[in-house]
């Protein structure tokens, strides 16, 4: 059955069932990798290691291969964690973060390791990073000095070595997730462009003279709406990725009057647009948009 013909509830239920299967499949893949390593089957195929086999035969990226192999080795000594992968309470990211902590802090006790994993269950990747960062500080192993080294490799390229705080790395990771972009050079360029454009927009808004018949919402209107909603999506109460929306769409004659402006999160805004303009039209519109980073305005 074509999923486009699913009802909303059927689509949501089907997705949840697929996630359960995906987690179970991941656990089985890790078990298969363990048995392949035990039998050293990669050697028969001419590969020097399980990692080499995973890259060239299974077509994993280096990060994908390393995370699965590392999780496999953790499960060898802590098989109790398999059920946590199956039910989704522990992810590959959390297992790898904990594994790195064990090495850096020289944690060898099985009981100590299980206690740390207990603290990381059902946490997001960012929350796990926070947890590990605090543990490293407690162990006194997070003492990396801050420095920046720039070497001009060519007339167009510069090599930069910089030590960043964990907080900055988390922000970069969030941008990577939003943009689906792994190239750090492109991410930095994108952030710089966004900041520059934002400053230009602020200067334009400070004049508070929107163009005639413009869809541009005056800053004073935005401030009033933001205060009215306490900085929350008026539909789901989220405080993330907020956007100002026309109740009656601008394309259908909606105005910038205060009564026609609401605050929605990105997901609720897209859902409303689908209802306003139809799924087919919005699919075409969203597919035509380039990847971008959207920074929420705040008026506190």
XYZ file of C-alpha atoms in Angstrom:
300
model
C 0.000 0.000 0.000
C 1.298 3.439 -0.957
C 2.026 5.344 2.259
C 0.543 8.460 0.670
C -2.811 6.725 1.048
C -2.295 6.075 4.776
C -4.432 7.954 7.234
C -2.537 10.155 9.707
C -2.906 7.531 12.436
C -1.844 4.682 10.143
C 1.261 6.613 9.142
C 2.212 7.344 12.759
C 1.609 3.743 13.864
C 3.531 2.314 10.924
C 6.486 4.589 11.662
C 6.639 3.468 15.300
C 6.573 -0.181 14.238
C 9.382 0.398 11.760
C 11.491 2.062 14.460
C 11.092 -1.028 16.635
C 12.202 -3.223 13.736
C 15.128 -0.893 13.031
C 16.395 -1.185 16.608
C 16.060 -4.954 16.546
C 17.868 -5.077 13.216
C 20.704 -2.936 14.582
C 21.147 -5.347 17.469
C 21.262 -8.271 15.043
C 23.817 -6.508 12.833
C 26.076 -5.978 15.845
C 25.745 -9.685 16.698
C 26.644 -10.594 13.112
C 29.705 -8.361 13.200
C 30.794 -10.007 16.424
C 30.532 -13.470 14.879
C 32.336 -12.334 11.710
C 35.165 -11.047 13.874
C 35.189 -14.226 15.960
C 35.564 -16.307 12.796
C 37.882 -13.731 11.184
C 35.888 -14.105 7.980
C 37.085 -10.748 6.711
C 40.558 -12.268 6.369
C 39.300 -14.798 3.806
C 38.045 -11.872 1.739
C 41.413 -10.141 1.804
C 40.615 -7.489 4.411
C 43.044 -6.648 7.195
C 40.440 -6.020 9.883
C 36.742 -5.936 10.640
C 36.922 -2.166 10.277
C 38.463 -2.470 6.810
C 35.789 -5.019 5.859
C 33.017 -2.739 7.146
C 34.273 0.163 5.057
C 34.943 -1.623 1.784
C 32.530 -4.548 1.805
C 29.598 -3.161 3.796
C 30.067 0.414 2.523
C 29.787 1.984 5.960
C 31.353 5.376 6.528
C 34.260 5.450 8.965
C 32.025 6.838 11.693
C 29.273 4.282 11.081
C 31.750 1.406 11.091
C 33.555 2.583 14.199
C 30.383 3.143 16.208
C 29.042 -0.328 15.429
C 32.332 -2.098 16.064
C 32.881 -0.182 19.276
C 29.350 -1.018 20.445
C 29.993 -4.655 19.545
C 33.077 -4.735 21.768
C 31.241 -3.068 24.632
C 28.481 -5.676 24.382
C 31.063 -8.457 24.554
C 31.884 -7.455 28.108
C 28.465 -6.047 28.979
C 25.901 -8.293 27.235
C 23.254 -6.936 29.609
C 23.093 -3.826 27.425
C 21.696 -5.649 24.393
C 18.142 -5.267 25.676
C 18.717 -1.525 25.988
C 19.643 -1.292 22.314
C 16.560 -3.333 21.430
C 14.220 -1.045 23.374
C 16.000 2.157 22.355
C 17.018 3.264 25.848
C 20.675 3.283 24.733
C 21.886 4.440 21.326
C 25.146 3.849 19.498
C 26.083 7.442 20.296
C 25.597 7.005 24.037
C 27.505 3.705 24.036
C 30.434 5.259 22.194
C 30.494 8.316 24.439
C 30.601 6.089 27.507
C 33.237 3.836 25.950
C 35.529 6.805 25.332
C 35.008 7.905 28.919
C 36.022 4.458 30.181
C 39.292 4.680 28.261
C 40.138 8.237 29.268
C 39.221 7.744 32.929
C 40.634 4.199 33.072
C 37.336 2.742 34.276
C 37.633 -1.056 34.268
C 35.074 -2.236 36.818
C 32.021 -3.829 35.215
C 29.825 -2.489 37.997
C 31.124 1.061 37.500
C 30.498 0.836 33.765
C 26.943 -0.410 34.232
C 26.246 2.395 36.703
C 27.389 4.960 34.149
C 25.240 3.402 31.443
C 22.273 3.482 33.830
C 22.715 7.254 34.049
C 22.704 7.549 30.255
C 19.555 5.569 29.525
C 16.804 7.375 27.627
C 18.937 10.501 27.197
C 19.381 12.376 23.948
C 22.825 12.583 22.393
C 23.212 16.134 23.673
C 22.195 15.100 27.180
C 24.681 12.213 27.062
C 27.418 14.597 25.961
C 26.569 16.863 28.902
C 26.661 13.907 31.269
C 30.031 12.684 29.983
C 31.450 16.211 30.014
C 30.540 16.620 33.695
C 31.981 13.199 34.521
C 35.231 14.089 32.780
C 35.462 17.255 34.833
C 34.887 15.190 37.978
C 37.672 12.832 36.919
C 39.926 15.795 36.124
C 40.558 14.744 32.531
C 39.025 17.674 30.667
C 41.899 20.136 30.763
C 42.449 20.901 27.096
C 43.959 24.392 26.667
C 42.264 26.721 24.218
C 44.344 27.762 21.254
C 43.976 28.550 17.577
C 46.591 27.828 14.923
C 46.122 28.980 11.331
C 48.438 27.831 8.564
C 48.021 28.999 4.989
C 48.122 25.777 2.987
C 47.433 27.475 -0.355
C 46.343 30.887 -1.571
C 42.702 29.786 -1.209
C 42.801 27.327 1.685
C 43.924 27.756 5.289
C 44.384 24.919 7.767
C 42.949 25.785 11.166
C 43.617 23.929 14.400
C 41.385 25.115 17.211
C 40.366 23.674 20.572
C 36.673 24.250 21.176
C 34.594 23.989 24.309
C 32.129 21.135 24.632
C 29.321 23.681 24.523
C 30.507 25.004 21.151
C 30.870 21.485 19.775
C 27.293 20.734 20.821
C 26.085 23.800 18.954
C 28.006 22.776 15.844
C 26.495 19.306 16.099
C 23.013 20.828 16.256
C 23.739 22.864 13.132
C 24.992 19.708 11.394
C 21.742 17.950 12.255
C 19.650 20.875 11.035
C 21.494 21.303 7.748
C 22.403 17.648 7.090
C 25.851 19.016 6.288
C 29.060 17.354 7.532
C 31.574 19.713 5.903
C 32.773 22.000 8.708
C 33.988 24.617 6.235
C 30.496 24.874 4.748
C 28.920 24.993 8.209
C 31.153 27.871 9.344
C 30.495 29.720 6.087
C 26.755 29.159 6.485
C 26.775 30.440 10.064
C 28.778 33.497 9.043
C 26.386 34.260 6.171
C 23.394 33.795 8.471
C 24.832 36.155 11.077
C 25.686 38.791 8.469
C 22.240 38.571 6.875
C 20.610 38.720 10.300
C 22.483 41.931 11.110
C 21.413 43.431 7.793
C 17.803 42.434 8.545
C 17.966 44.024 12.004
C 19.168 47.288 10.487
C 16.346 47.198 7.965
C 13.769 46.413 10.655
C 15.049 49.216 12.868
C 13.672 51.653 10.325
C 10.290 49.974 10.875
C 9.098 50.955 7.411
C 8.013 47.791 5.623
C 7.533 47.994 1.888
C 4.006 48.572 0.671
C 2.062 45.314 0.261
C 5.056 43.446 1.686
C 4.742 40.157 3.564
C 7.405 41.496 5.937
C 6.027 41.564 9.497
C 7.038 44.718 11.424
C 9.249 44.109 14.433
C 6.782 45.718 16.840
C 4.113 43.240 15.745
C 6.548 40.373 16.296
C 7.454 41.646 19.754
C 3.796 41.900 20.752
C 2.976 38.410 19.462
C 6.041 36.947 21.166
C 5.040 38.461 24.518
C 1.427 37.384 24.042
C 2.482 33.758 23.558
C 5.247 33.759 26.191
C 7.622 32.613 23.467
C 5.768 29.338 22.859
C 4.233 27.728 19.804
C 0.528 28.513 19.955
C -0.275 24.971 18.874
C 2.077 22.575 20.713
C 3.767 24.919 23.246
C 7.253 24.138 21.912
C 9.916 26.816 22.439
C 12.205 25.545 19.661
C 12.481 26.742 16.022
C 9.706 29.319 16.348
C 8.335 31.156 13.314
C 5.827 33.964 12.827
C 2.876 32.853 10.717
C -0.084 34.512 9.028
C -3.361 32.979 10.269
C -4.865 33.819 6.895
C -1.943 33.096 4.551
C -0.330 36.095 2.905
C -0.786 34.361 -0.452
C -4.541 34.286 0.228
C -4.824 37.944 1.147
C -3.747 37.783 4.787
C -2.474 41.005 6.331
C 0.270 41.874 8.804
C -2.268 43.044 11.367
C -1.672 41.875 14.925
C -4.818 39.726 14.888
C -3.557 37.811 11.840
C -0.094 36.922 13.180
C 0.638 33.908 15.354
C 3.742 32.149 16.659
C 4.267 28.529 15.597
C 7.148 26.104 15.733
C 8.572 25.048 12.384
C 6.790 21.684 12.391
C 3.373 23.136 13.254
C 3.861 25.875 10.665
C 4.621 23.310 7.956
C 1.636 21.228 9.034
C -0.610 24.301 8.795
C 0.797 25.117 5.352
C -0.060 21.609 4.173
C -3.640 22.137 5.338
C -3.777 25.612 3.756
C -2.237 24.772 0.380
C -2.342 20.980 0.062
C 0.302 18.267 0.382
C 1.281 18.210 -3.295
C 1.937 21.931 -3.527
C 3.908 21.993 -0.273
C 5.980 18.973 -1.335
C 6.973 20.878 -4.460
C 7.675 24.049 -2.480
C 9.738 22.396 0.276
C 11.757 20.309 -2.177
C 12.669 23.480 -4.050
C 14.066 25.162 -0.950
C 17.855 25.029 -0.392
C 19.099 23.767 2.968
C 19.242 26.608 5.461
C 19.707 27.351 9.133
C 16.920 29.304 10.788
C 17.712 31.240 13.955
C 14.753 32.071 16.164
C 14.190 35.698 17.039
C 13.919 36.458 20.724
C 12.441 39.516 22.357
C 13.164 38.967 26.032
